[in-house]
XYZ file of C-alpha atoms in Angstrom:
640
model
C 25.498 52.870 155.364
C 24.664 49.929 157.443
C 24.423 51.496 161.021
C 25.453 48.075 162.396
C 29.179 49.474 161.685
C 29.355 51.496 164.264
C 30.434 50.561 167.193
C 28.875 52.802 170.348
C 28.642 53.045 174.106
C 26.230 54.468 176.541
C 27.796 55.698 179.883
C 24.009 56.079 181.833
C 24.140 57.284 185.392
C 21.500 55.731 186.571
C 19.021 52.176 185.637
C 16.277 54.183 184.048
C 18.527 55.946 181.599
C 19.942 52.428 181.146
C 16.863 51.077 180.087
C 15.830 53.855 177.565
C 19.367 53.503 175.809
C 18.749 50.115 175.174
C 14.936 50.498 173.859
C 15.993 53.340 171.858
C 19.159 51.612 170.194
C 17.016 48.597 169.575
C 14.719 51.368 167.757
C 17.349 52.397 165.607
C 18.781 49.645 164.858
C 22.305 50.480 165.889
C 25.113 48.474 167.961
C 26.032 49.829 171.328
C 27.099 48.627 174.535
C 25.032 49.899 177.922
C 27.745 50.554 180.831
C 25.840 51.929 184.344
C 28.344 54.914 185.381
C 27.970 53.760 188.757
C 27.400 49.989 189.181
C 30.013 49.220 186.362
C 32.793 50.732 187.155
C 35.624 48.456 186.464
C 34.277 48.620 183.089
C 34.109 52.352 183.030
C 37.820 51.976 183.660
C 38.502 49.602 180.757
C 36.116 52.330 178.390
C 39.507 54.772 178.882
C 41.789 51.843 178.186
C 40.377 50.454 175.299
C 38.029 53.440 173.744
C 39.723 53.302 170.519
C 37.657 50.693 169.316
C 34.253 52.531 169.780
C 33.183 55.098 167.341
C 31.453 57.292 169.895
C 30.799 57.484 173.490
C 26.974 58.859 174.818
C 26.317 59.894 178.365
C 24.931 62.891 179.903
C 25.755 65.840 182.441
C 29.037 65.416 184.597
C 29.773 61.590 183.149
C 30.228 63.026 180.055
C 32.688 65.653 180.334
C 34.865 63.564 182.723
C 34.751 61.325 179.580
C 35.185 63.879 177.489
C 38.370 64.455 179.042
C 39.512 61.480 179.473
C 38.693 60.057 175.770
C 40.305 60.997 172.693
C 36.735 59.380 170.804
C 33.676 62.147 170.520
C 31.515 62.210 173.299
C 28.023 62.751 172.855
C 26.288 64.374 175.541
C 22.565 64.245 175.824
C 20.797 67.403 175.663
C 18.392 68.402 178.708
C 15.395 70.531 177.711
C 13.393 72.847 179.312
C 10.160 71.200 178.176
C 12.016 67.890 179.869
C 12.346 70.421 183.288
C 8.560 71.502 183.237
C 7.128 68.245 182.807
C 9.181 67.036 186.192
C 8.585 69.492 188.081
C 5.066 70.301 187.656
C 3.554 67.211 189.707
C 5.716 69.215 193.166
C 5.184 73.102 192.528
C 2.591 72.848 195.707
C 4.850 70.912 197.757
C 7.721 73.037 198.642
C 8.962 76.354 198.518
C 11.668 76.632 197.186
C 13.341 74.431 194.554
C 17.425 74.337 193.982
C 18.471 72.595 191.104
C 22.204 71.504 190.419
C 23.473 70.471 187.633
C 26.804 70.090 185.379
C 25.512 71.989 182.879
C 24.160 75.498 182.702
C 20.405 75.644 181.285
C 19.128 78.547 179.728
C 15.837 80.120 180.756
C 14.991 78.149 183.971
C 13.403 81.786 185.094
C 10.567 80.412 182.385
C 10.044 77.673 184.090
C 9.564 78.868 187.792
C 6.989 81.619 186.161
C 4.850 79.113 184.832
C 5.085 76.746 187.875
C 4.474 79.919 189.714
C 7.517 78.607 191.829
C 11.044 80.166 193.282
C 13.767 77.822 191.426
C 17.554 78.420 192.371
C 20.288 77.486 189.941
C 23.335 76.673 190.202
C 26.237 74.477 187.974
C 29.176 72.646 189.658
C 32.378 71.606 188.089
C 33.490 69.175 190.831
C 32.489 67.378 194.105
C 33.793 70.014 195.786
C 31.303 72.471 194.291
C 28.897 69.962 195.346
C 29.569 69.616 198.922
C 29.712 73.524 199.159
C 26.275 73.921 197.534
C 24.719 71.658 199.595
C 26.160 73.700 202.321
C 24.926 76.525 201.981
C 21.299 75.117 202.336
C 19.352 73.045 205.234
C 16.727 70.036 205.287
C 14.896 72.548 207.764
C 14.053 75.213 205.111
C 11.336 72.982 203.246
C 13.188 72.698 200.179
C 13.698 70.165 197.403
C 17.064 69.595 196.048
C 16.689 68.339 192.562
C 19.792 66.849 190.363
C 21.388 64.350 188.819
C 22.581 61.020 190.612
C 25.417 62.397 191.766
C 23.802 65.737 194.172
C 20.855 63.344 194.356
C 22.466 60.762 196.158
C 24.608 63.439 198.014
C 21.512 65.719 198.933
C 19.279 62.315 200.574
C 22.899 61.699 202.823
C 22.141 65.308 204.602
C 18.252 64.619 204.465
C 17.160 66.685 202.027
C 14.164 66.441 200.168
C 15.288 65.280 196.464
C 13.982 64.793 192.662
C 16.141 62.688 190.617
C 16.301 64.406 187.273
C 15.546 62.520 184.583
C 16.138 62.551 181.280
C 12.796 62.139 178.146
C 13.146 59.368 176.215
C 13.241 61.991 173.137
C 16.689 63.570 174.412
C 17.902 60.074 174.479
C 16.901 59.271 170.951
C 18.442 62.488 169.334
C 22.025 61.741 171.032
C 22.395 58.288 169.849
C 21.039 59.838 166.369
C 23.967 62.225 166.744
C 26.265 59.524 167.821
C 25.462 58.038 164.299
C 26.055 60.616 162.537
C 29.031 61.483 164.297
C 30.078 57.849 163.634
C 28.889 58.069 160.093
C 31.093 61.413 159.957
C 34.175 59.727 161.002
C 34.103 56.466 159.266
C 34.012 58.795 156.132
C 36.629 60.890 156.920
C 38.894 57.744 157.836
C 37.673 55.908 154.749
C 38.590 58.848 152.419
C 41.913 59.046 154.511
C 42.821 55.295 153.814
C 41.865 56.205 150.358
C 44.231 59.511 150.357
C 46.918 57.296 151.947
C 46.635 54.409 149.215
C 46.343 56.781 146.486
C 50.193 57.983 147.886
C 51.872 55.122 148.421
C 50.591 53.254 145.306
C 52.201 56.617 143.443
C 55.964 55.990 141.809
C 56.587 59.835 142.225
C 57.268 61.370 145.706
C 54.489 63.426 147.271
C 54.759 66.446 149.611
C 51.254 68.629 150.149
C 51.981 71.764 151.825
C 49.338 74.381 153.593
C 49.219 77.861 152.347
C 52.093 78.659 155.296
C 54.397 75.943 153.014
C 54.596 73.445 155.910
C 54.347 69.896 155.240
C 50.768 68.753 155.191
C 51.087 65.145 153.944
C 53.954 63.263 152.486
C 53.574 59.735 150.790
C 56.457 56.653 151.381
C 58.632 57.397 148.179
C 58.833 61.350 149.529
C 60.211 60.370 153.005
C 62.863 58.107 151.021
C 63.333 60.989 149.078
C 64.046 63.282 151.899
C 65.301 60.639 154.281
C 63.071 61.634 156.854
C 59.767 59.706 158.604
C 56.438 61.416 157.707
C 56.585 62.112 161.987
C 59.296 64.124 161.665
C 58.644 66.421 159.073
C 55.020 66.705 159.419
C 54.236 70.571 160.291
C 57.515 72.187 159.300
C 58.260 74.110 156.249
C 59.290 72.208 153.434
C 61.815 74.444 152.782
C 63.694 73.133 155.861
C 63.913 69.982 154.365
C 64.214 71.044 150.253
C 65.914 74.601 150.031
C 65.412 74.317 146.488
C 61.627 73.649 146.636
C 61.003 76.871 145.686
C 56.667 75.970 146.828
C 56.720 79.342 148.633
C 56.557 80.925 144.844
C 53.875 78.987 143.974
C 51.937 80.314 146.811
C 52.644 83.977 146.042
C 52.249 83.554 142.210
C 49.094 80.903 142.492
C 50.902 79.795 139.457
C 51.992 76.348 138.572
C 55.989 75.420 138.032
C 56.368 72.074 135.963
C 59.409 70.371 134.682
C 61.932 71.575 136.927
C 65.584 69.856 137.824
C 66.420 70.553 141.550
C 69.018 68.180 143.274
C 68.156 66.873 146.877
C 71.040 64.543 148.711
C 72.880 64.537 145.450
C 70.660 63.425 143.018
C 68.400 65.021 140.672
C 64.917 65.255 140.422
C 61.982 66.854 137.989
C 59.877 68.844 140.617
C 56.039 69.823 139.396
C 54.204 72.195 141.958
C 50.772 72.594 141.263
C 49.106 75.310 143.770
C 45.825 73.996 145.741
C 43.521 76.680 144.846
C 39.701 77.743 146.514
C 38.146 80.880 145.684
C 41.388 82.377 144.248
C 42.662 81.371 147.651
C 45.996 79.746 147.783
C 45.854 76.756 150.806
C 48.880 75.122 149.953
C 50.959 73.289 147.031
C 50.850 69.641 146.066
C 54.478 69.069 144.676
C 55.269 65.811 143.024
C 58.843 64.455 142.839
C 60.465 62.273 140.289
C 64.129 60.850 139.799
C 65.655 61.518 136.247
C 66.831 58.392 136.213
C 62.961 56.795 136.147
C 61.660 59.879 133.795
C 64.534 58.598 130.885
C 63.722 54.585 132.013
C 60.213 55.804 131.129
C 60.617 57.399 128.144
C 62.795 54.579 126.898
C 59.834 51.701 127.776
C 57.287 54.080 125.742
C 60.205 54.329 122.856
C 60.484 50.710 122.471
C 56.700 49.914 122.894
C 55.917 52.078 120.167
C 58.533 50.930 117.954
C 57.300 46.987 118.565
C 53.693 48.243 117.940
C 54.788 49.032 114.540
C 56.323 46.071 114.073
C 60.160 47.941 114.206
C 62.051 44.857 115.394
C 64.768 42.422 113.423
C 63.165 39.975 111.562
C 66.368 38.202 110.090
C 69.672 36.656 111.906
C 73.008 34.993 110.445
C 70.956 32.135 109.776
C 68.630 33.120 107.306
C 71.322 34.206 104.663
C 71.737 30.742 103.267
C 74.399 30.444 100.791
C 76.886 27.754 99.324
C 79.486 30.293 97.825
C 82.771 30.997 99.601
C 82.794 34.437 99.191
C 79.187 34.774 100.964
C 80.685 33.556 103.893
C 83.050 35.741 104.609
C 80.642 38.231 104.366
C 78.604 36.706 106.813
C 81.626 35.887 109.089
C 83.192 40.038 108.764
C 79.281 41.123 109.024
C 79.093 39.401 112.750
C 82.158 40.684 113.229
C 80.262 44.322 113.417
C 77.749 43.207 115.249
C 80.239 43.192 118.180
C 80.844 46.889 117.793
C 78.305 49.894 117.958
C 79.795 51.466 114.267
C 77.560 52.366 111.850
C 78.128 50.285 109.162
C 77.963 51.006 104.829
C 76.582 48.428 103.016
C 77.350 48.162 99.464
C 75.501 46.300 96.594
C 73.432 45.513 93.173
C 69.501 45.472 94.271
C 68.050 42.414 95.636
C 71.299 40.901 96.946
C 70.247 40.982 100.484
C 71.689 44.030 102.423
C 68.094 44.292 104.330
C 69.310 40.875 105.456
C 72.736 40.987 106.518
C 71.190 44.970 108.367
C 68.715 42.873 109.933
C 71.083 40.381 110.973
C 73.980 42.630 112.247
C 71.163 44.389 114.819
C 70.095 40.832 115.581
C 73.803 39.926 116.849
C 74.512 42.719 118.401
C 73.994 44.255 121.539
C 70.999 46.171 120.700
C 69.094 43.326 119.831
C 66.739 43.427 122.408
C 65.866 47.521 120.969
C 64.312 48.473 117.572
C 65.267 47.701 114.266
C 64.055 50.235 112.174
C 64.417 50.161 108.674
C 63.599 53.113 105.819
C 64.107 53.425 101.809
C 65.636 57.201 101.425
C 64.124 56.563 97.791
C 60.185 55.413 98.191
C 59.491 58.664 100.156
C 59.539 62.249 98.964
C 61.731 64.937 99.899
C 59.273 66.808 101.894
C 58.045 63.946 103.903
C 61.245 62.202 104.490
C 62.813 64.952 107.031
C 59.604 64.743 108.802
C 59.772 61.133 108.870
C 63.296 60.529 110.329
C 63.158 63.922 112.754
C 59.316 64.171 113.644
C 57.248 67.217 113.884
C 55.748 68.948 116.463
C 51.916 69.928 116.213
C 51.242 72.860 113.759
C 54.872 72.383 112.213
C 53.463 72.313 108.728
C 49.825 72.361 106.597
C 48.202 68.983 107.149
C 50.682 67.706 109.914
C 49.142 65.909 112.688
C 47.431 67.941 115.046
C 49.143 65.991 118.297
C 52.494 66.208 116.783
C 54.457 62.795 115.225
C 57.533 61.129 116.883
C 60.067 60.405 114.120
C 61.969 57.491 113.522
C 65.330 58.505 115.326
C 63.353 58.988 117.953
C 61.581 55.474 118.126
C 64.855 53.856 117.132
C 66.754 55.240 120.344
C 68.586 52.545 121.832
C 68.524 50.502 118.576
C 69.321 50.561 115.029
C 67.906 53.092 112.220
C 68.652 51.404 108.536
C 68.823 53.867 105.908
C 68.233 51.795 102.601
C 69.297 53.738 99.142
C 71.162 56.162 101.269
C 72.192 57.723 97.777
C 68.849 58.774 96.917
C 68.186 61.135 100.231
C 68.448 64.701 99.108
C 71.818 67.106 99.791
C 69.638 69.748 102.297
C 68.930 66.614 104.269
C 71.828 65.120 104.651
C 73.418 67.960 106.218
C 70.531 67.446 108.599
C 71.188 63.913 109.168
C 74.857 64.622 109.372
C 74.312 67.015 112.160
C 72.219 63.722 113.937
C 75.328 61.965 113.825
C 78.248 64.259 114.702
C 75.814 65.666 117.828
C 74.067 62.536 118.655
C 70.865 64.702 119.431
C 67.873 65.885 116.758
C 65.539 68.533 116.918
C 61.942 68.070 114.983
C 60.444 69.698 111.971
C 59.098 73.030 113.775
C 60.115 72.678 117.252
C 62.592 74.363 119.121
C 63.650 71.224 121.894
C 66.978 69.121 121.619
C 66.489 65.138 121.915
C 69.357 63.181 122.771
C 69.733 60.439 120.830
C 71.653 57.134 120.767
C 70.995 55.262 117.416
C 73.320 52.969 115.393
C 73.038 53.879 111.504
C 73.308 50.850 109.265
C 72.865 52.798 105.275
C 72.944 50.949 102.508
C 73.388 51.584 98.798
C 73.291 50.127 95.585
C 75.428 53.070 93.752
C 79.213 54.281 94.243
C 79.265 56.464 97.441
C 82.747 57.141 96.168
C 81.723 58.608 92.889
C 78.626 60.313 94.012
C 80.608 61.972 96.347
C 82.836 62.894 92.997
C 79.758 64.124 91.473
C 78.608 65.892 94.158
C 75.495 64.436 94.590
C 76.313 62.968 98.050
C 78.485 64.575 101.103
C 82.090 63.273 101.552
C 81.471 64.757 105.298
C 77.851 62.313 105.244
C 80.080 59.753 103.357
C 83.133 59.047 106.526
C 80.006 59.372 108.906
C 78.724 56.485 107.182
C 81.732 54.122 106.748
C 83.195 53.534 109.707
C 82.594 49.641 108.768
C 82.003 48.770 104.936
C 80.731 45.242 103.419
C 80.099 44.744 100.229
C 77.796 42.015 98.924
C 78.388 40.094 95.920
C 75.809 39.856 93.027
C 74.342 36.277 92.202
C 76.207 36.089 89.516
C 79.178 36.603 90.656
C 78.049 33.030 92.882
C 76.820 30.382 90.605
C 76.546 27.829 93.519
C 74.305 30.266 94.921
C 71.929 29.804 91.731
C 71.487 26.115 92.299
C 71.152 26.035 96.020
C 68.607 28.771 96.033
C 66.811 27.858 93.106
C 66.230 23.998 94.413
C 65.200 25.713 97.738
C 62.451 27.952 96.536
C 61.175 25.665 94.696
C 60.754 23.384 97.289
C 59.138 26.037 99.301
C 55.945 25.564 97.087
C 56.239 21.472 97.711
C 56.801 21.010 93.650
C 58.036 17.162 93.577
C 60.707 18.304 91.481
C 61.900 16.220 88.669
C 65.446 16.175 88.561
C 66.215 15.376 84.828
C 63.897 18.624 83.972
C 65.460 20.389 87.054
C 68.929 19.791 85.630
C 68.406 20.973 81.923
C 66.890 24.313 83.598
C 70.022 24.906 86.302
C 72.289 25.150 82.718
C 69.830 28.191 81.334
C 69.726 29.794 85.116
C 73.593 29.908 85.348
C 73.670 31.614 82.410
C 70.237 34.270 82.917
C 71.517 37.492 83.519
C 69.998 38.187 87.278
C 69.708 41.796 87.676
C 67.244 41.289 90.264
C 69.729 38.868 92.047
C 68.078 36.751 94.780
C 65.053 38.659 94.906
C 64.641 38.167 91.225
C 65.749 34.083 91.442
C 62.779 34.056 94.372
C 59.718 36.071 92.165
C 60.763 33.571 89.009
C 60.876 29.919 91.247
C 57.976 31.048 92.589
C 56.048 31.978 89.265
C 57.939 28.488 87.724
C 56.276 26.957 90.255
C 52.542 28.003 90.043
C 53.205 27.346 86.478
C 54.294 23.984 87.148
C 51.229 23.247 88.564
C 48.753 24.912 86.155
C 50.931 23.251 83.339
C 52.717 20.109 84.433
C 52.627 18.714 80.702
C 55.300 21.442 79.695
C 59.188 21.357 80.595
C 60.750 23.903 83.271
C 62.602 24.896 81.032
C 59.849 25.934 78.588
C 57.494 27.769 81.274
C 60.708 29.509 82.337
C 61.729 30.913 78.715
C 57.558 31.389 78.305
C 57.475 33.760 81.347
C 60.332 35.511 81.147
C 59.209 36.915 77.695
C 57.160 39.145 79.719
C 60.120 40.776 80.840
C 60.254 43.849 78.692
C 63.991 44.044 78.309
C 65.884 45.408 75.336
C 67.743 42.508 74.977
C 64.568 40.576 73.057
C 63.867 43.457 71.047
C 66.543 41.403 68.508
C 63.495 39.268 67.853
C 61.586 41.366 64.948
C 60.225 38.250 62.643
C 57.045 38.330 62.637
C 56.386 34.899 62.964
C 57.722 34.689 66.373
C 56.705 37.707 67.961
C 52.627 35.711 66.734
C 54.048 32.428 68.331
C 54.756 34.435 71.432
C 51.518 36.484 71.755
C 49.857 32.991 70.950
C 51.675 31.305 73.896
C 50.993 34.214 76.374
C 47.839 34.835 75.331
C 47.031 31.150 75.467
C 48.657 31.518 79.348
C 46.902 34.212 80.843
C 43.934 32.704 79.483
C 44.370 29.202 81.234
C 45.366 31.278 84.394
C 42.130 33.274 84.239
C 40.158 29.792 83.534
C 42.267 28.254 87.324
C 41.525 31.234 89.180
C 38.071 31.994 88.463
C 38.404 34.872 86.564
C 40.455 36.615 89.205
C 42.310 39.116 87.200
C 44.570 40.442 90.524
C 45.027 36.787 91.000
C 46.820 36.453 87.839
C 48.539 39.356 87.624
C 50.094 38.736 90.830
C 50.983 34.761 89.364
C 52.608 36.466 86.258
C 54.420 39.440 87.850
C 52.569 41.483 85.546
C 50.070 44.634 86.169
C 46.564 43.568 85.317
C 46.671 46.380 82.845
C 49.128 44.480 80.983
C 46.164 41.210 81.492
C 43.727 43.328 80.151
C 45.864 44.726 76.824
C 47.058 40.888 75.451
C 43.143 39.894 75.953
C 42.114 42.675 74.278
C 44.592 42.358 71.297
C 43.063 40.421 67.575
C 44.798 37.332 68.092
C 43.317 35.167 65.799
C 44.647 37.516 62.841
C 47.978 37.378 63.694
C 48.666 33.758 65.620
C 48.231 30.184 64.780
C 44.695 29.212 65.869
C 46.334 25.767 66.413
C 48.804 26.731 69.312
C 48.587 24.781 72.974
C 50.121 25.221 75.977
């Protein structure tokens, strides 16, 4: 530390001390300020008005425990050595007598000194000028004695004519007490620097702070903590805290040396989770630091870390209104009694044939809805097993189960508090479970897979289903209880089929998507074979094919739509073509697909995952028609 920092004074008594201060400090290297106790007195008086902005104050004798008094800064007082006496007084043991020698301070061992100057030395200490004018009372010039002291009895002793030594102080002495001063200095600027620190640390903390000594009075209390209390840190500082909060309960936590976390106490009528954490030394006790926090912040909290997980994982509404494009009146209404449920926090049943877009409209009632700005979470009851399912919606706690995380897992009611949780195949989740997710629902609170604590909950359910609720219910394969729970709100969405403008808009539009110029005469003889394909994929099925038309388009633009449509679709293993059993076409057909997967393999470098995604098919299925003798059982002479 750069001893330029500190900031000291020298109170010297006399010029000769004076001058050694300054040498010395120039020495060291250190800033100080040289005031002469006697000539500088006005400035003496300013020291004790304005000695707050020195570190330390160095003088010696008398001077420095008036100042001591008088300051509320250290004051270093320079120590006077017997080796510093000896050396004085040697040059005058043959002079006088008898030697008296006053001073402030009592010295040790003076009786050393006369012995080995072989002279009689008298001591004696004064407190006051009093003492001093009775001393030198007691004793006359005519008695051929020395009076030896500092300036003070040695100006007083030459007024009444006594012989006098000025005693002075070594050079040494006045090195070591600026040394100390720097320390001192040193000392304190740590001690406030680790203060500020302390005091930062507390105010910068969103919890109130109260730090008690092992007698449970208030130590230290940070800004939020005197809000708390409605008190000023001056006020409360040395009383017991349980003055101030009866239901502190920090006087246990002394006795018991035993921590106390979580706990609800109420101070001017609201409640806060007190944690008292006992300041231990030694298995000594010396006081409790107890932190403060209003429920209100802890649930704020908890809801912030909620949502920020549930956005990490990419649980937010991805769909609105707008995205369900359709041309057919019934759609509409759909979409107009759908945004009607936004405006209400009811879960909501969704019924329909798969890939008719109830992930949509759930997506899009969240989105219009209040909860908009909260997580969408959405989960197919059918794509996970039984056993994992529970522990997905409800969570775990650490060691619930073999292989379970060892920290624990939050489960999806819990992320989706304050939003929506979509339940997709609803049908599919097992009886045993839905009792369990029934429960959720009635109580509004879930408890995970192996723990033992109740979380409050507030989730919107949108389910979704592509069977009969109503006849699953007969068949006992679903709760009626579950079932009501459910639909408080039902919309069901119509197949594709059961929209035929839908097929045109939508098939124009995804085609377009892939920026096919499309030619409308070929466009137009397709639309007549699309209103009549049976979709039983709906619009997720209408998608998969416009988008495999239109790769196909591309790799074969000599061939109709209508052709590469009817050629990819006989990959579709449906039932319906097994009515074609002459041989001649089931060769034509290998020949053409063969012949296809073959010119797709040829475009995309030999990327068999390539083509399997182009063709919808597994590249299993690539790998069987390749493998397959066509040349025995096709017409060599067949193009695409």
């Amino acid at each position: 530390m750069n001893k330029k920092m500190f900031n000291l004074v020298f109170v010297a008594p006399d010029q000769e001390l004076a001058k050694f201060a300054r040498i010395e400090a120039d020495n060291l290297g250190c800033n100080m300020t040289i005031l002469n106790a006697i000539l500088d007195a006005p400035d003496i008086s300013k020291l004790t008005d304005n000695h707050k902005s020195y570190d330390a104050v160095i003088s010696r004798g008398g001077t420095a425990a008036s100042l001591e008094k008088m300051l509320s800064i250290p004051v270093i007082s320079i120590n006077f050595s017997l080796s510093d006496l000896l050396n004085q007084l040697t040059p005058y043991k043959t002079r006088y007598k008898k030697l008296v020698l006053i001073t402030y301070e009592k010295i040790a061992g003076i009786e050393y000194v006369a012995a080995a100057l072989d002279l009689s030395i008298e001591f004696h200490s004064f407190q006051n000028q009093a003492d001093i004018d009775r001393l030198l009372a007691s004793y006359t010039p005519e008695q051929h004695l020395c009076i030896i002291g500092g300036v003070l009895v040695f100006q007083q002793a030459q007024q009444r004519n006594f012989n006098t030594i000025l005693l002075k102080t070594a050079s040494e002495s006045v090195r070591e007490a600026i040394s100390r001063a720097i320390s001192v200095s040193k000392f304190k600027h740590d001690v406030q620097r680790k203060a500020s620190r302390l005091n930062t640390i507390l105010s910068s903390v969103a919890e109130g702070v109260i730090v008690t000594d092992k007698f449970n009075r208030i130590e230290l209390i940070n800004p939020i903590a005197e809000k708390i209390i409605k008190n000023t840190h001056l006020n409360v500082i040395g009383k017991e805290i349980s003055q101030l909060i009866p239901s502190s309960q920090t006087g246990l936590v002394i006795q018991s040396k035993k921590a106390h976390s979580g706990e609800l106490i109420e101070i001017g009528g609201k409640t806060y989770v007190a944690n008292r954490m006992p300041i231990l030394v030694n298995q000594e006790c010396l006081g409790v630091i107890c932190t403060l926090t209003e429920e209100n912040k802890i649930k704020h909290a908890e809801y912030k870390l909620r949502k920020r997980e549930a956005t990490k994982r990419g649980f937010i509404a991805k769909y609105c209104f707008d995205n369900i494009l359709t041309r057919n009146d019934n759609m509409e209404k759909c979409k107009l009694l759908a945004t009607m449920y936004s405006a209400t926090d009811a879960n909501v049943l969704l019924y329909g044939a798969s890939g008719v877009g109830k992930e949509l409209f759930a997506n899009s009632i969240h989105f219009a809805s209040s909860r908009r700005d909260n997580p969408f979470i959405a989960i197919n009851c059918a794509a996970i097993p039984e056993n994992l399912l529970e522990s997905e919606l409800f969570g775990y706690e650490k060691g619930a189960f073999t292989g379970a995380n060892k920290e624990g897992k939050t489960g999806l009611f819990e992320l989706a508090h304050t939003g929506t949780l979509f339940l997709d195949e609803i049908a599919e989740m097992p009886l045993a479970l839905q009792a369990r997710l029934l429960r959720a629902l009635q109580e509004k609170e879930i408890m995970r897979v192996g723990g033992s604590e109740v979380i409050p909950i507030d989730v919107r359910v949108i389910s979704a289903s592509n069977k009969n609720l109503t006849q699953e219910v007969v068949k006992e394969r679903f709760r009626q209880d579950l079932y009501y729970r459910l639909n408080h709100l039902f919309l069901r969405i119509p197949t594709l089929s059961e929209r035929p403008e839908d097929i045109a808009y939508l098939s124009e539009l995804f085609l377009a998507e892939h920026k096919i110029d499309i030619d409308r005469l070929q466009y137009e003889a397709l639309l007549s074979y699309l209103q009549s394909y049976s979709w039983q994929g709906n619009v997720r099925e209408l998608k998969f094919m416009m988008q495999r038309l239109a790769l196909m388009i591309g790799l074969f633009p000599q061939q109709s739509y209508l052709s590469l449509f009817k050629s990819f679709c006989l990959f579709e293993e449906s039932e319906s073509r097994e009515q074609h059993s002459n041989q001649d076409f089931k060769s034509r057909t290998l020949a053409f697909q063969v012949a296809l997967i073959k010119q797709c393999l040829a475009e995309n470098n030999q990327d068999y995952q390539r083509v399997s995604q182009i063709l919808n098919i597994s590249k299993m299925t690539v790998y069987r028609y390749l493998k397959q003798d066509v040349n025995t059982v096709i017409n060599p002479d067949v193009n695409l």
